Amino acid sequence: MNPDLRIQIEKYIESLFVPPDPVLTQNVSDADAAGLPAIQVAPNQGKLLYLLSKMCRAARVLEIGTLGGYSTTWLARALPDGGTITSLELDPKHAEVSRKSLDRAGVGPRVDILVGPAEQTLQRLIEQQVPKFDLIFIDADKPGYPRYLDLSLQLSRPGTVILADNLIRDGGRARVQRDPGRGREPGVDHHSRPR
């Protein structure tokens, strides 16, 4: 798809369904000023995360990839009283920027940011036998997605909603090597015909 057309479509959808939000606008400005990459979800995607979280009544959310806390804010706003988010972030600078944004948004007490490599942190959560999550949002380094999904499944229960951002990018689809000992890999269209 033409990138300009995609941006026009996103802006149109945002104008219909996502009114301007000064707190989230400041979040993006702060992330930009701190030199974080401008790769946060779009406002319409943030609203979708909010709606999906509300629809499944998620009280325990796991987010893999905090960045500047933009999607975290959307998810935290959807939590019921007593709900929590565990957000994993590799970069301490990103975690610091997101912590300030989350506190300013008034959702800071609901969010625990764990800094370090996501795979190791997920393994630690599994070993600690933390309560299962209701919703898991994967938005981190794309090559790590298959492993993050495998580990996330161990932190989920029947009915857990698992979302992955950018699984399909620029019209392509995730390509993961098949491990003959494990069967089909997640994120691969196994029914597509060769072209």
mmCIF file of C-alpha atoms in Angstrom:
data_model
loop_
_atom_site.group_PDB
_atom_site.id
_atom_site.type_symbol
_atom_site.label_atom_id
_atom_site.label_comp_id
_atom_site.label_asym_id
_atom_site.label_seq_id
_atom_site.Cartn_x
_atom_site.Cartn_y
_atom_site.Cartn_z
ATOM 1 C CA MET A 1 0.000 0.000 0.000
ATOM 2 C CA ASN A 2 1.142 3.517 -0.750
ATOM 3 C CA PRO A 3 2.569 4.899 2.543
ATOM 4 C CA ASP A 4 0.934 8.312 1.980
ATOM 5 C CA LEU A 5 -2.464 6.695 1.448
ATOM 6 C CA ARG A 6 -2.023 4.577 4.587
ATOM 7 C CA ILE A 7 -1.248 7.703 6.619
ATOM 8 C CA GLN A 8 -4.286 9.497 5.159
ATOM 9 C CA ILE A 9 -6.526 6.565 6.060
ATOM 10 C CA GLU A 10 -5.152 6.406 9.620
ATOM 11 C CA LYS A 11 -5.637 10.178 10.087
ATOM 12 C CA TYR A 12 -9.222 9.895 8.844
ATOM 13 C CA ILE A 13 -10.005 7.019 11.229
ATOM 14 C CA GLU A 14 -8.403 8.942 14.100
ATOM 15 C CA SER A 15 -10.512 12.018 13.315
ATOM 16 C CA LEU A 16 -13.662 9.894 13.608
ATOM 17 C CA PHE A 17 -12.862 7.781 16.660
ATOM 18 C CA VAL A 18 -9.931 9.216 18.639
ATOM 19 C CA PRO A 19 -10.358 12.781 19.877
ATOM 20 C CA PRO A 20 -7.180 14.719 20.719
ATOM 21 C CA ASP A 21 -5.797 13.793 24.130
ATOM 22 C CA PRO A 22 -3.317 16.256 25.708
ATOM 23 C CA VAL A 23 -1.844 13.598 28.007
ATOM 24 C CA LEU A 24 -1.056 11.237 25.136
ATOM 25 C CA THR A 25 0.179 14.098 22.961
ATOM 26 C CA GLN A 26 2.604 15.054 25.750
ATOM 27 C CA ASN A 27 3.658 11.394 26.019
ATOM 28 C CA VAL A 28 4.694 11.389 22.353
ATOM 29 C CA SER A 29 6.417 14.789 22.698
ATOM 30 C CA ASP A 30 8.408 13.635 25.728
ATOM 31 C CA ALA A 31 9.460 10.423 23.987
ATOM 32 C CA ASP A 32 10.545 12.421 20.940
ATOM 33 C CA ALA A 33 12.476 14.939 23.082
ATOM 34 C CA ALA A 34 14.273 12.039 24.810
ATOM 35 C CA GLY A 35 15.347 10.623 21.446
ATOM 36 C CA LEU A 36 13.158 7.503 21.558
ATOM 37 C CA PRO A 37 12.270 6.099 18.141
ATOM 38 C CA ALA A 38 8.844 7.207 16.866
ATOM 39 C CA ILE A 39 7.496 3.657 16.629
ATOM 40 C CA GLN A 40 4.683 3.746 19.194
ATOM 41 C CA VAL A 41 1.277 2.472 18.127
ATOM 42 C CA ALA A 42 -0.933 4.971 16.295
ATOM 43 C CA PRO A 43 -3.790 6.621 18.225
ATOM 44 C CA ASN A 44 -6.401 4.447 16.488
ATOM 45 C CA GLN A 45 -4.395 1.344 17.451
ATOM 46 C CA GLY A 46 -4.170 2.580 21.034
ATOM 47 C CA LYS A 47 -7.948 3.006 21.096
ATOM 48 C CA LEU A 48 -8.321 -0.525 19.718
ATOM 49 C CA LEU A 49 -6.075 -1.889 22.485
ATOM 50 C CA TYR A 50 -8.238 -0.032 25.015
ATOM 51 C CA LEU A 51 -11.462 -1.461 23.556
ATOM 52 C CA LEU A 52 -10.132 -5.032 23.338
ATOM 53 C CA SER A 53 -8.909 -4.861 26.918
ATOM 54 C CA LYS A 54 -12.297 -3.556 28.072
ATOM 55 C CA MET A 55 -14.171 -6.196 26.069
ATOM 56 C CA CYS A 56 -12.242 -9.075 27.635
ATOM 57 C CA ARG A 57 -12.376 -7.422 31.085
ATOM 58 C CA ALA A 58 -8.627 -7.736 31.475
ATOM 59 C CA ALA A 59 -7.501 -7.137 35.044
ATOM 60 C CA ARG A 60 -3.963 -8.501 34.570
ATOM 61 C CA VAL A 61 -2.125 -7.306 31.458
ATOM 62 C CA LEU A 62 1.350 -8.222 30.231
ATOM 63 C CA GLU A 63 2.995 -5.883 27.723
ATOM 64 C CA ILE A 64 6.224 -6.886 26.008
ATOM 65 C CA GLY A 65 7.855 -3.633 24.872
ATOM 66 C CA THR A 66 7.092 -0.464 26.847
ATOM 67 C CA LEU A 67 8.997 2.099 24.756
ATOM 68 C CA GLY A 68 7.634 5.498 25.934
ATOM 69 C CA GLY A 69 4.509 4.157 27.623
ATOM 70 C CA TYR A 70 2.007 5.238 24.956
ATOM 71 C CA SER A 71 0.266 1.872 24.503
ATOM 72 C CA THR A 72 0.767 1.224 28.217
ATOM 73 C CA THR A 73 -1.316 4.314 29.002
ATOM 74 C CA TRP A 74 -4.148 3.134 26.755
ATOM 75 C CA LEU A 75 -4.105 -0.316 28.365
ATOM 76 C CA ALA A 76 -3.896 1.086 31.902
ATOM 77 C CA ARG A 77 -6.911 3.318 31.271
ATOM 78 C CA ALA A 78 -8.932 0.220 30.407
ATOM 79 C CA LEU A 79 -8.141 -1.585 33.674
ATOM 80 C CA PRO A 80 -10.833 -2.112 36.288
ATOM 81 C CA ASP A 81 -10.199 -1.030 39.879
ATOM 82 C CA GLY A 82 -7.326 -3.113 41.234
ATOM 83 C CA GLY A 83 -6.117 -4.052 37.736
ATOM 84 C CA THR A 84 -2.396 -4.111 36.908
ATOM 85 C CA ILE A 85 -0.010 -4.082 33.980
ATOM 86 C CA THR A 86 3.389 -5.728 33.925
ATOM 87 C CA SER A 87 5.362 -4.076 31.129
ATOM 88 C CA LEU A 88 8.752 -5.360 29.933
ATOM 89 C CA GLU A 89 11.346 -2.943 28.551
ATOM 90 C CA LEU A 90 14.926 -3.626 27.516
ATOM 91 C CA ASP A 91 16.234 -0.048 27.638
ATOM 92 C CA PRO A 92 16.460 1.708 31.046
ATOM 93 C CA LYS A 93 16.161 5.123 29.349
ATOM 94 C CA HIS A 94 12.882 4.107 27.708
ATOM 95 C CA ALA A 95 11.616 2.818 31.049
ATOM 96 C CA GLU A 96 12.480 6.132 32.720
ATOM 97 C CA VAL A 97 10.668 8.173 30.052
ATOM 98 C CA SER A 98 7.626 5.889 30.191
ATOM 99 C CA ARG A 99 7.499 6.001 34.007
ATOM 100 C CA LYS A 100 7.241 9.815 33.918
ATOM 101 C CA SER A 101 4.515 9.687 31.263
ATOM 102 C CA LEU A 102 2.529 7.036 33.129
ATOM 103 C CA ASP A 103 2.721 8.975 36.378
ATOM 104 C CA ARG A 104 1.619 12.185 34.630
ATOM 105 C CA ALA A 105 -1.312 10.280 33.074
ATOM 106 C CA GLY A 106 -2.394 9.171 36.559
ATOM 107 C CA VAL A 107 -1.976 5.460 35.826
ATOM 108 C CA GLY A 108 1.538 4.975 37.213
ATOM 109 C CA PRO A 109 0.507 2.991 40.313
ATOM 110 C CA ARG A 110 -1.159 0.381 38.075
ATOM 111 C CA VAL A 111 1.996 -0.302 36.037
ATOM 112 C CA ASP A 112 5.101 -2.289 36.994
ATOM 113 C CA ILE A 113 7.931 -1.806 34.464
ATOM 114 C CA LEU A 114 10.502 -4.605 34.486
ATOM 115 C CA VAL A 115 13.787 -3.641 32.799
ATOM 116 C CA GLY A 116 15.903 -6.251 31.034
ATOM 117 C CA PRO A 117 15.824 -8.680 28.102
ATOM 118 C CA ALA A 118 12.211 -9.778 27.594
ATOM 119 C CA GLU A 119 12.993 -13.469 27.157
ATOM 120 C CA GLN A 120 14.830 -13.625 30.481
ATOM 121 C CA THR A 121 12.128 -11.626 32.255
ATOM 122 C CA LEU A 122 9.394 -13.878 30.857
ATOM 123 C CA GLN A 123 11.335 -16.948 32.012
ATOM 124 C CA ARG A 124 11.612 -15.427 35.479
ATOM 125 C CA LEU A 125 7.857 -14.706 35.620
ATOM 126 C CA ILE A 126 7.174 -18.333 34.652
ATOM 127 C CA GLU A 127 9.553 -19.628 37.328
ATOM 128 C CA GLN A 128 7.913 -17.352 39.906
ATOM 129 C CA GLN A 129 4.537 -18.828 38.908
ATOM 130 C CA VAL A 130 2.903 -15.410 38.759
ATOM 131 C CA PRO A 131 -0.881 -15.428 38.292
ATOM 132 C CA LYS A 132 -1.911 -15.863 34.659
ATOM 133 C CA PHE A 133 -2.558 -12.795 32.517
ATOM 134 C CA ASP A 134 -5.881 -11.899 30.900
ATOM 135 C CA LEU A 135 -4.366 -9.980 27.986
ATOM 136 C CA ILE A 136 -0.841 -10.042 26.542
ATOM 137 C CA PHE A 137 0.391 -7.421 24.073
ATOM 138 C CA ILE A 138 3.611 -8.211 22.191
ATOM 139 C CA ASP A 139 5.240 -5.139 20.625
ATOM 140 C CA ALA A 140 9.005 -5.584 20.772
ATOM 141 C CA ASP A 141 11.830 -6.764 18.519
ATOM 142 C CA LYS A 142 10.195 -8.668 15.679
ATOM 143 C CA PRO A 143 12.696 -11.587 15.473
ATOM 144 C CA GLY A 144 11.851 -12.401 19.111
ATOM 145 C CA TYR A 145 8.109 -12.803 18.479
ATOM 146 C CA PRO A 146 8.014 -16.619 18.153
ATOM 147 C CA ARG A 147 9.899 -17.055 21.438
ATOM 148 C CA TYR A 148 7.837 -14.358 23.181
ATOM 149 C CA LEU A 149 4.669 -16.116 22.053
ATOM 150 C CA ASP A 150 5.899 -19.490 23.328
ATOM 151 C CA LEU A 151 6.703 -17.987 26.721
ATOM 152 C CA SER A 152 3.506 -15.923 26.793
ATOM 153 C CA LEU A 153 1.443 -19.056 26.331
ATOM 154 C CA GLN A 154 2.924 -20.336 29.586
ATOM 155 C CA LEU A 155 1.724 -17.143 31.290
ATOM 156 C CA SER A 156 -1.771 -17.357 29.848
ATOM 157 C CA ARG A 157 -4.935 -19.281 30.640
ATOM 158 C CA PRO A 158 -7.814 -20.451 28.439
ATOM 159 C CA GLY A 159 -9.444 -17.228 27.248
ATOM 160 C CA THR A 160 -6.347 -15.027 27.474
ATOM 161 C CA VAL A 161 -6.214 -12.565 24.567
ATOM 162 C CA ILE A 162 -2.766 -12.386 22.941
ATOM 163 C CA LEU A 163 -2.081 -9.520 20.523
ATOM 164 C CA ALA A 164 1.042 -8.959 18.413
ATOM 165 C CA ASP A 165 1.757 -5.615 16.741
ATOM 166 C CA ASN A 166 3.365 -5.488 13.290
ATOM 167 C CA LEU A 167 3.023 -9.187 12.619
ATOM 168 C CA ILE A 168 2.226 -8.120 9.075
ATOM 169 C CA ARG A 169 4.214 -5.130 7.907
ATOM 170 C CA ASP A 170 4.128 -3.350 4.565
ATOM 171 C CA GLY A 171 1.926 -6.046 3.038
ATOM 172 C CA GLY A 172 4.247 -8.918 3.998
ATOM 173 C CA ARG A 173 3.766 -11.608 6.592
ATOM 174 C CA ALA A 174 5.987 -12.987 9.302
ATOM 175 C CA ARG A 175 8.253 -15.705 8.024
ATOM 176 C CA VAL A 176 9.448 -18.159 10.619
ATOM 177 C CA GLN A 177 11.469 -21.284 9.935
ATOM 178 C CA ARG A 178 9.571 -24.463 10.711
ATOM 179 C CA ASP A 179 11.135 -26.714 13.318
ATOM 180 C CA PRO A 180 10.273 -30.310 12.288
ATOM 181 C CA GLY A 181 10.275 -31.422 15.932
ATOM 182 C CA ARG A 182 7.710 -28.835 16.957
ATOM 183 C CA GLY A 183 5.234 -28.769 14.086
ATOM 184 C CA ARG A 184 3.725 -25.555 12.908
ATOM 185 C CA GLU A 185 5.170 -22.294 14.127
ATOM 186 C CA PRO A 186 2.917 -19.452 15.252
ATOM 187 C CA GLY A 187 2.585 -16.448 12.982
ATOM 188 C CA VAL A 188 2.939 -18.418 9.762
ATOM 189 C CA ASP A 189 0.168 -18.837 7.223
ATOM 190 C CA HIS A 190 0.347 -22.602 6.702
ATOM 191 C CA HIS A 191 -2.481 -22.689 4.177
ATOM 192 C CA SER A 192 -1.117 -20.234 1.652
ATOM 193 C CA ARG A 193 -0.313 -21.545 -1.798
ATOM 194 C CA PRO A 194 3.081 -21.001 -3.395
ATOM 195 C CA ARG A 195 3.157 -18.077 -5.817
#
